[in-house]
Amino acid sequence: MADASKESAEARELNLLSKVEMRIALADTDKKLESILNTYLAPLLLKLASDHLAVRNKVIAICQHVSTRTQPPTVKLPVRALLRQYKENATPLIRHFDLRYIQQGIGRIAPNERVDLLPTLIHGLAGNAKQSEEHAAILFNLLVKILPHVQFPLRGSKEDDDMRKRLIGSSEDAALLAYYLGRLIMLTKTQTSGQGSTPAARTCPGVSVKEFEFLTLNSKDTWDPSKTLTITEAKIAACRFLNSAAFDDRERFMPGILASQNSNSRISDIGVEIVKRASPSVSLEDENLLKDIFTLYFGDTATLTPPAELSLKTRLLGLLSKSTKATSFTELIVRQVEEGISLRGSESSDTRTKSQTGREQTKFREALVSFINWVSRMGSLDDRTTVAPRLLYSLRDYIEAQGWPDPHPDQPAGHSESGLRGFAYESMGLLSKSLPADVLLDTNLDLIRWMFTSLSSDSSGNDVSLSIEESLGGFLQALNGLPHDEVEEALRSLLLRHMHLSIGDESPAGLPAKVRRSTRWSAVRFANRVLPYNDVVARWIDILAIGGHAGERGEVAEEGRKGLDPYWYSLLNPTKDAQDLEAGAMLQPKFKFPVFADLVRYVLGEPSSRDSMDIDHSAVIYDVSSNAFLPAVRYCRLILLNEILAKDQKAAELDLDWERKLDIALTADENVRNTIKAHMRSVSTSPAHDAHARSLSRYIGATLEGAQKNESSVLVCSQYFVEICSLSTNRIVEPLADKFEDLIPLILSNDMQVRTAAAQAYGILASQVTRSRDAVDVSLDGFWEKIHSWEKAVGSEVNKVHGSILALTFLVSRAKVRGSFEALPPGRFQDLLSEVLKILRLSKDQVLQAAAFTAISQLSLFTVLRPSLLLPKEKCDEMVENLVSCAKTGKEKAMVALGQFAMTCGEFEDAELLQKVLDSLYDLHELKQPEVQLTVGESLSCLAVGWDSKSLIAALDVDVAVPQTASRQSSLPAILDRILEDCRKSKPSLRRACVIWLVSLVQFCGHWDAVQDRLRACQGAFKAFLSDRDDLVQESASRGLTLVYERGNKELKDDLVRDLVSSFTSSSTSSFAGSVAEDTELFEPGALPTGDGSVSTYKDIMSLASEVGDPSLVYRFMSLAANNAIWSSRAAFGRFGLSNILSESTFLSENPKLYAKLFRYRFDPNTNVQRSMNDIWSALVKDSSATVEKYFDDIMEDLLKSILVGREWRVRQASCSAIADLIQGQQFSKYEKYLGEVWTVAFKVLDDIKESVRGAAMGFCRVLTTTLVRAVESDAPSRKADAMLKDVMPFLMSTSGIEASAKEVQAFALDTILRLAKTSTKALRPHVPALIERLLGLLSTLEHEAVNYLHLNAAKYNLTEEKIDAARLQNIRSSPVMDAIERCLDILDEDTMKLLMPRLQAAMREAVGMPSKVGCSRVLVTLATRHNFLFKPYADTLLKAVEKTLVDRNETVSSSYATATGYLARVGSDAQILKMSGFARRLYFSAEDRRRTISGDIIMSIAKYATDRFNSLAVEFLPFVFVAKHDSHEQVRELFQTTWSDNVGGAKAVMLYLDDIVSIAAPHLDSASWAIKHTAALSIADAAKLGGKDMTLGQQSLLWPPLEKAVSGKTWEGKSTVLEAFVAFAKNSARLQEHNPGLRDQMTKICLREASRNNADYRVHAVRCLGLYAESYTGDISREVIAIAEPIVDDFLDEESTEMDVDSVAGKASTGSTEMTTIANTVECTFKSLNPKVMSDDDATPRMVQALSLAQRVKAKGSEIVRSAICKGIRDLAIKLQEMDEHKRNDLITIRMVDALSPLAVAGSGARQIRPAAEAAAEVATLLDGWNKYDVRVSDAQRTLQGEVETAMSLVKAPEVLEVLERAMRALKSAPG
């Protein structure tokens, strides 16, 4: 029973299958078959799961039948049912057949039906892949091919958000899909694929073999563009799918990265957008993601996955450089660097790598260097320690393998190789930061030595050397901060060695290489950053750097200077705990100063003394003549001074001016000098300082040696020697006393400064000589000899006299105070004084006078010269008068001499002389040079207090007590009272001099009671001077107030502060009031011009008021002068320490409201006021931010009040700038309550009457704008941004903004709008429609008026409107306004797009200027390309709107809109595109050239920018294009011709559109426009010509009527083309002629008619065409042809005839070559019309005779082309006669042919001319050869022809012509005659 049941079930199933098979077999149409398969195919396949083999076999058999029946593509299969069945069924066999039919049928269903299958395809795809990768690959392939048809919703829309739920079933499906879409993006086209190819051939970079087979279905046809979707389109669709909400950020991130690196911008742009969106949500610290990145980077040998391409590797490195976790993959990092060095990867990528450009390799190396840097900074200590040594030594091995330090000769040269070598060096530098200390600082410093050797000897080129220097910088950073005491000795040795290397030396590493470049800069850098500041070797290296080599780069010396300067050294080596200099950075161990003794012993000592320091010397360091000597001495001096002062806490503050401050303190600070002298005294007396004393002696000796032996350091060393001697004790100087003789050459030199310093040194040394007095006497004798000859001295001899006088002066004066004056030769002083006075009295030489002044000063100063020695009294008066006369010429040394001589005058005994000197000094106030008054002030101080004057601090240069001069009691009070009284006078020169003198007296005599008692009076005088207009007076007054403040008590200081504060906060000038006299200068000369002068003094004001009769002018000018005084006084603040006065007072802290005033004054327009107030603010306010924060409201309220009610423009201007500064950096909440008022005042002051105020207001508004832009820039919703924009945008777009009349306001408003537009944020979106409309109109407004003028007058300037428009168009494209518009378009959404459309149409309608119109067209293009989803619903509307704008007077505008039309066609509907096509046709057939050009632009743009739409509607476009491409206007023709060529494959395509072409062209053959009529005729003719013989009878019937019409009518230029086409049609239309018997005769009549026309230009073509027609004509028209030809020949031969040209186009007869061509064509036509076969015997001979007669007639007068035509005609006739029966041949014809050919050739004829005649002769000879009967006349003709042939053979040498002639000769010889 079971078996029966089984058989029964099997039989039932087979029965059912048979029925189904029968139904399928009986389906006799595709429709029926399709219906049956829809019902039964899916159930049929289910039977493949049957248990019965027979059933399964039966199903397979039916499937084979079905497969055969479904081959036609019209049969649709039930794809949806089959796909659902595939997903629901697990039977492999069922799935196989389901998938087979799905593949076959999916391409046959509609695109929308395919899209509906997507959810089913995707759901369960991950499970399908687990079951069968092959099936999953097929499903994935189907999915990819569906994606291009999917219309993805707008990003962020509800449909977009629902995509994942609707399309993707699970996260596993999404992950698998994203992964393979990413691999698809990486897929590249391969040439070989399939089972037989190697694995390497079945993959591509980044894609494994299995993945490659998955994506290509293991078939090379999968992505064959001729059979399926192109891979590029598939990738684009995949990117769009990934960019939708169907995937989350983690899934789309890596595919987005892959897409962003694609070379196709359409793919990469989407990839960049994906990455930008996904990056915030993706953590680069995800270990799995990092593993994916590394796997993609390196590939996987296990899965046969090649590494990624180089550009993708570069991008992946960028990702890794943002991940801290990535630094933990140490092994992979090592591999990255090792492969990066050689740019090698797996074999599959090698070929790819070779094709990379150098730019790609450079980017890759930069990315790898950045990643190495990232690892060295962000990696953990363990990871860095693991990676760094391995990589570094690997890199070193790589370099050495190439050859080190010189690359091997066999190494490949080139930029890439040197770049890799440089990359290796750079990487070593980066890795050095991570090296363990024991590796970096090994005992021998191996790595650092290796790097220095590389720098000095590597010959790879400059780029590599720069890389090595950069790498050494990395080592430098690594060493900085590491303990390196143990290797310091080795480091010193290394650096010193490299400091002494020269180019060309042997390599320091002992290698067979030469030094190729200096390493000194790197060595100095190492010394400055690694060795401590107190290391004398490091400082010696700096000194060597400053000394420099010839031609050495300046940065070496600069680095050396930084190393010697402690301030710069501290900046180069900041401390770890960030302590600044004020916190004592120099007290850190690394920042200790060198010990002076050690420094001198090493730098200035002998080499032997240095050996004890265990320094490796490659050369003798010490050399007085070297360039390094002077820097060495200078540095030793600074260290000595600093070391001495530091012990007493008097060292100069370490800052940028450290050295300068030290020098000033040494010359001007008595305490500093006393400290140094005390130290010197201690050194000279204490045995504990013996070492220091020796060093000091060595330093002093070095300065003396430098003065003697080093030309470049003579002056400086001389001055240093004098300086140190003046501070030293006699015991220290004494050992050098005998060296005075060495100074004599310097005393006699030609440099005045050198002579002076040497003479002073001579005086110091020689005055201390206790033995060898004879040597002193000898030197004195030499000096006396020169002094006595001063009257005869000239040139250099004068200099020697000068030096001799100074030497004697300094010797006598110093000997006097040392007590050795009596030891000098007797009478020498008197002789010296006598000569000096004589020089002073008689000499005009300034050098000698200077010597005399110095002698008097020094002798007086040291009490050698006194009035008592100048007896009689007249002698003394004469000397003073001479000094005064010299002083009045501005000689400062004479003034000094007066003051110092006055020191020797007693107040009582020499009162008259003293007063005389004092009055003389007072009289010097007339001198205008300010420095002169400073000298006078010093002289007054000397006169007043003698040696107590602080100006003489440095004057005592020997170790003795201060000399005693005349005592002083009353001089100083009297001088002070007199000066204070004169300060109130109005004379400008006296006021200027008095303030300077008063400053000098307070400064140099301030310690005297007389000054202390008058400090308050001095304060008042200085305050009065603050309002002076003279900057020098102001500065002097400021300096004086500071000095008063320093010397005053607390009460005085407080009063001074109160007065100063009131002076800059009050508008009153009472505190600066003074007397006004006639000569008081109230204004600068020229400040108030009057036409013939200017108002400057009070007297000028009075005179002007008197002249005009208006006394009120006096008060107005005085008010103006008072105001000027106020601001002048405020400008004086901050100078010479006034700010310090205020900062030390508590007055301001007790009056906080003054901060508001002070804050505003910091922005005063007067730069002096501004600078002063800034100084005060900086000194007063320690924390500016905190102070402003505290007093913000007070400051803001004061400024807002000042900006509105300020009567003075400077107040308003300062307030603008102050508010702008105040709100910057403040939180919005801080000034939110003031915002409305701030904007109000800002706009109000923009229209200020004062230009500078408007400028400040503009700056103020820019600050407000910046604040606004920053608020808007955030994408997050912001109440602040919305509120600001709501108020500001309407204003900016109003008449107060971009439409304002003021250019400045307009520019500001525009700048604000552009900056807002660049933010492209959502906050701006509601304002975009109005903003775009306004900006489009602004494009024309902003264009310069000159452009329109040039456009209208282009011809005047040799320009064309086209060139100008091209420049304007370029400006529009690059315009920031256009950029702003496009940025605004980027933030559109559906709502704002809807609002934009009517505004855009309005802008298009209302646009006036060319820029605005072009801007509108560009907006359309942008919308159609970048925003097509949003824009598509409105495309048809704008396509319609564009029609009105296309027809513009300006060609550029029309062309721009035509281009926009092309882009709009991309998104427009078919119906609207067809309407636009009709519009273009209407434009074209309107007949105007301009409109036809526009029509061509429209069609060409659609074809170019919307190619797919153009092709889909080709039947509408191409026929019209074909017609229009025959336009007679060149520009129009070119447009349509280009469109036709780009879109039509071949000429035969015309036949496809013939009906449409004829329907378009035929009606216009009757057009009133000649241009249109001719275009239609030419298009019909071209169609007929292109059709050729392949046209069907129907096509010929269609073409004949319009073609006949086209050829009728008058002649016109180009009609010959139509006639040629007509003849061709006549020759090819045999079937049409058979169906229309009379058609042939009609065609013949037309040809004869056209040939009969009298237009010479046309007739030449018409006759030729008649000949072509006659040649193919089967009947006989020779009579008609000859009838036409004879008049033409007659006219040609009749020279007296007047040619008629009835319908000539040009209106004139054709001559010359045209005439000859016409005759030639006539001859040819005549011979071609002869057809002996159809001609009757009676007609044949006469017609041929007529033809030959015509030829004979024109032969003589015809040109070469006529003779050639005759010969060809005779040849053809002879051939025709050869084919005739003999009885039809005529001897007359033969004779006439011979006559017509004669002469065959003439002398001078070439092969080209003879060949046609030769061919004709050959054929005639052949004809004669066939003549069977003898005839005398024929025999004569035969002989004649034979003679002609022989003559021709003698004239021609061309083989091919000779061959023809020989053939003729053979025929003639065999002829019967």
Short mmCIF file of N, CA and C in Angstrom, two decimals, residues 818-890:
data_model
loop_
_atom_site.label_atom_id
_atom_site.label_comp_id
_atom_site.label_asym_id
_atom_site.label_seq_id
_atom_site.Cartn_x
_atom_site.Cartn_y
_atom_site.Cartn_z
N ARG A 818 97.72 112.47 41.38
CA ARG A 818 98.48 111.35 41.95
C ARG A 818 99.66 111.86 42.78
N GLY A 819 99.99 113.13 42.66
CA GLY A 819 101.11 113.68 43.39
C GLY A 819 102.44 113.53 42.70
N SER A 820 102.40 113.16 41.43
CA SER A 820 103.64 112.99 40.68
C SER A 820 103.86 114.13 39.70
N PHE A 821 103.13 115.24 39.93
CA PHE A 821 103.21 116.37 39.02
C PHE A 821 104.62 116.97 39.00
N GLU A 822 105.25 116.96 40.16
CA GLU A 822 106.57 117.57 40.25
C GLU A 822 107.62 116.75 39.51
N ALA A 823 107.33 115.49 39.27
CA ALA A 823 108.30 114.63 38.58
C ALA A 823 108.36 114.91 37.10
N LEU A 824 107.39 115.68 36.60
CA LEU A 824 107.39 115.99 35.18
C LEU A 824 108.47 117.03 34.89
N PRO A 825 108.95 117.08 33.68
CA PRO A 825 109.95 118.07 33.31
C PRO A 825 109.44 119.46 33.61
N PRO A 826 110.24 120.30 34.20
CA PRO A 826 109.78 121.64 34.59
C PRO A 826 109.39 122.49 33.38
N GLY A 827 108.37 123.31 33.58
CA GLY A 827 107.92 124.22 32.53
C GLY A 827 107.05 123.59 31.47
N ARG A 828 106.90 122.28 31.53
CA ARG A 828 106.11 121.64 30.46
C ARG A 828 104.64 122.05 30.53
N PHE A 829 104.13 122.20 31.78
CA PHE A 829 102.72 122.57 31.89
C PHE A 829 102.47 123.95 31.30
N GLN A 830 103.35 124.90 31.64
CA GLN A 830 103.19 126.24 31.12
C GLN A 830 103.28 126.27 29.60
N ASP A 831 104.22 125.48 29.07
CA ASP A 831 104.33 125.40 27.61
C ASP A 831 103.04 124.84 26.99
N LEU A 832 102.54 123.79 27.64
CA LEU A 832 101.30 123.18 27.14
C LEU A 832 100.17 124.17 27.17
N LEU A 833 100.01 124.87 28.28
CA LEU A 833 98.93 125.84 28.41
C LEU A 833 99.07 126.95 27.38
N SER A 834 100.31 127.37 27.17
CA SER A 834 100.56 128.44 26.21
C SER A 834 100.13 128.01 24.81
N GLU A 835 100.49 126.78 24.42
CA GLU A 835 100.14 126.30 23.08
C GLU A 835 98.62 126.12 22.94
N VAL A 836 98.01 125.66 24.02
CA VAL A 836 96.56 125.45 23.97
C VAL A 836 95.84 126.78 23.78
N LEU A 837 96.25 127.78 24.54
CA LEU A 837 95.60 129.09 24.41
C LEU A 837 95.85 129.70 23.04
N LYS A 838 97.04 129.44 22.51
CA LYS A 838 97.35 129.96 21.19
C LYS A 838 96.46 129.29 20.13
N ILE A 839 96.32 127.97 20.26
CA ILE A 839 95.43 127.24 19.32
C ILE A 839 94.02 127.77 19.44
N LEU A 840 93.58 127.98 20.67
CA LEU A 840 92.23 128.45 20.90
C LEU A 840 92.03 129.83 20.27
N ARG A 841 93.08 130.64 20.29
CA ARG A 841 92.98 132.00 19.80
C ARG A 841 93.14 132.09 18.28
N LEU A 842 94.02 131.25 17.73
CA LEU A 842 94.40 131.44 16.34
C LEU A 842 93.87 130.37 15.38
N SER A 843 93.77 129.16 15.84
CA SER A 843 93.46 128.05 14.92
C SER A 843 91.98 128.01 14.55
N LYS A 844 91.74 127.71 13.28
CA LYS A 844 90.37 127.49 12.80
C LYS A 844 90.09 126.00 12.56
N ASP A 845 91.12 125.18 12.76
CA ASP A 845 90.97 123.74 12.54
C ASP A 845 90.14 123.16 13.69
N GLN A 846 89.06 122.49 13.36
CA GLN A 846 88.16 121.99 14.39
C GLN A 846 88.79 120.88 15.22
N VAL A 847 89.66 120.08 14.61
CA VAL A 847 90.33 119.01 15.37
C VAL A 847 91.22 119.63 16.44
N LEU A 848 92.00 120.64 16.07
CA LEU A 848 92.87 121.29 17.04
C LEU A 848 92.05 122.03 18.09
N GLN A 849 90.95 122.65 17.65
CA GLN A 849 90.10 123.31 18.62
C GLN A 849 89.53 122.31 19.63
N ALA A 850 89.11 121.14 19.14
CA ALA A 850 88.59 120.11 20.03
C ALA A 850 89.65 119.69 21.04
N ALA A 851 90.92 119.59 20.59
CA ALA A 851 91.99 119.26 21.51
C ALA A 851 92.14 120.34 22.58
N ALA A 852 92.03 121.60 22.16
CA ALA A 852 92.14 122.69 23.12
C ALA A 852 91.01 122.67 24.13
N PHE A 853 89.77 122.42 23.65
CA PHE A 853 88.63 122.35 24.57
C PHE A 853 88.83 121.24 25.61
N THR A 854 89.25 120.05 25.12
CA THR A 854 89.46 118.93 26.03
C THR A 854 90.56 119.24 27.04
N ALA A 855 91.64 119.88 26.56
CA ALA A 855 92.75 120.20 27.45
C ALA A 855 92.29 121.14 28.56
N ILE A 856 91.54 122.18 28.23
CA ILE A 856 91.05 123.12 29.24
C ILE A 856 90.12 122.40 30.21
N SER A 857 89.23 121.53 29.68
CA SER A 857 88.30 120.81 30.55
C SER A 857 89.04 119.93 31.53
N GLN A 858 89.97 119.11 31.04
CA GLN A 858 90.66 118.17 31.91
C GLN A 858 91.59 118.88 32.90
N LEU A 859 92.29 119.88 32.44
CA LEU A 859 93.19 120.61 33.34
C LEU A 859 92.40 121.34 34.43
N SER A 860 91.25 121.86 34.06
CA SER A 860 90.41 122.54 35.06
C SER A 860 89.80 121.53 36.01
N LEU A 861 89.34 120.43 35.47
CA LEU A 861 88.66 119.43 36.28
C LEU A 861 89.58 118.89 37.37
N PHE A 862 90.84 118.71 37.03
CA PHE A 862 91.80 118.15 38.00
C PHE A 862 92.65 119.26 38.66
N THR A 863 92.11 120.49 38.65
CA THR A 863 92.65 121.66 39.35
C THR A 863 94.05 122.04 38.91
N VAL A 864 94.47 121.62 37.75
CA VAL A 864 95.77 122.05 37.24
C VAL A 864 95.67 123.48 36.73
N LEU A 865 94.56 123.79 36.10
CA LEU A 865 94.35 125.13 35.55
C LEU A 865 93.42 125.90 36.47
N ARG A 866 93.83 127.08 36.87
CA ARG A 866 93.03 127.95 37.73
C ARG A 866 93.14 129.38 37.21
N PRO A 867 92.20 130.24 37.57
CA PRO A 867 92.29 131.63 37.12
C PRO A 867 93.58 132.33 37.55
N SER A 868 94.07 131.92 38.68
CA SER A 868 95.30 132.54 39.18
C SER A 868 96.49 132.27 38.29
N LEU A 869 96.42 131.22 37.50
CA LEU A 869 97.52 130.88 36.59
C LEU A 869 97.40 131.63 35.27
N LEU A 870 96.27 132.30 35.09
CA LEU A 870 96.05 133.02 33.82
C LEU A 870 96.13 134.52 34.09
N LEU A 871 97.29 134.91 34.41
CA LEU A 871 97.51 136.32 34.65
C LEU A 871 98.32 136.92 33.50
N PRO A 872 98.13 138.11 33.12
CA PRO A 872 97.15 139.03 33.73
C PRO A 872 95.70 138.62 33.46
N LYS A 873 94.77 139.35 34.06
CA LYS A 873 93.34 139.02 33.99
C LYS A 873 92.84 138.99 32.55
N GLU A 874 93.40 139.84 31.70
CA GLU A 874 92.97 139.87 30.31
C GLU A 874 93.19 138.53 29.62
N LYS A 875 94.22 137.84 30.07
CA LYS A 875 94.51 136.53 29.46
C LYS A 875 93.39 135.55 29.75
N CYS A 876 92.91 135.60 30.97
CA CYS A 876 91.80 134.71 31.36
C CYS A 876 90.52 135.10 30.62
N ASP A 877 90.26 136.45 30.55
CA ASP A 877 89.06 136.91 29.85
C ASP A 877 89.10 136.52 28.37
N GLU A 878 90.30 136.60 27.79
CA GLU A 878 90.42 136.23 26.38
C GLU A 878 90.09 134.76 26.16
N MET A 879 90.57 133.90 27.07
CA MET A 879 90.29 132.47 26.94
C MET A 879 88.78 132.20 27.03
N VAL A 880 88.14 132.88 28.04
CA VAL A 880 86.69 132.67 28.21
C VAL A 880 85.94 133.16 26.98
N GLU A 881 86.34 134.31 26.45
CA GLU A 881 85.65 134.84 25.27
C GLU A 881 85.82 133.91 24.07
N ASN A 882 87.01 133.36 23.92
CA ASN A 882 87.22 132.41 22.81
C ASN A 882 86.34 131.17 22.98
N LEU A 883 86.25 130.70 24.22
CA LEU A 883 85.40 129.53 24.47
C LEU A 883 83.94 129.86 24.20
N VAL A 884 83.52 131.05 24.61
CA VAL A 884 82.12 131.44 24.40
C VAL A 884 81.80 131.56 22.92
N SER A 885 82.70 132.19 22.17
CA SER A 885 82.45 132.33 20.73
C SER A 885 82.34 130.98 20.06
N CYS A 886 83.16 130.03 20.48
CA CYS A 886 83.05 128.66 19.92
C CYS A 886 81.76 127.99 20.37
N ALA A 887 81.40 128.22 21.64
CA ALA A 887 80.17 127.59 22.16
C ALA A 887 78.96 128.09 21.41
N LYS A 888 78.96 129.36 21.04
CA LYS A 888 77.81 129.91 20.33
C LYS A 888 77.63 129.31 18.93
N THR A 889 78.69 128.68 18.41
CA THR A 889 78.56 127.98 17.12
C THR A 889 78.07 126.55 17.30
N GLY A 890 77.76 126.18 18.53
CA GLY A 890 77.21 124.85 18.78
C GLY A 890 78.23 123.80 19.17
#
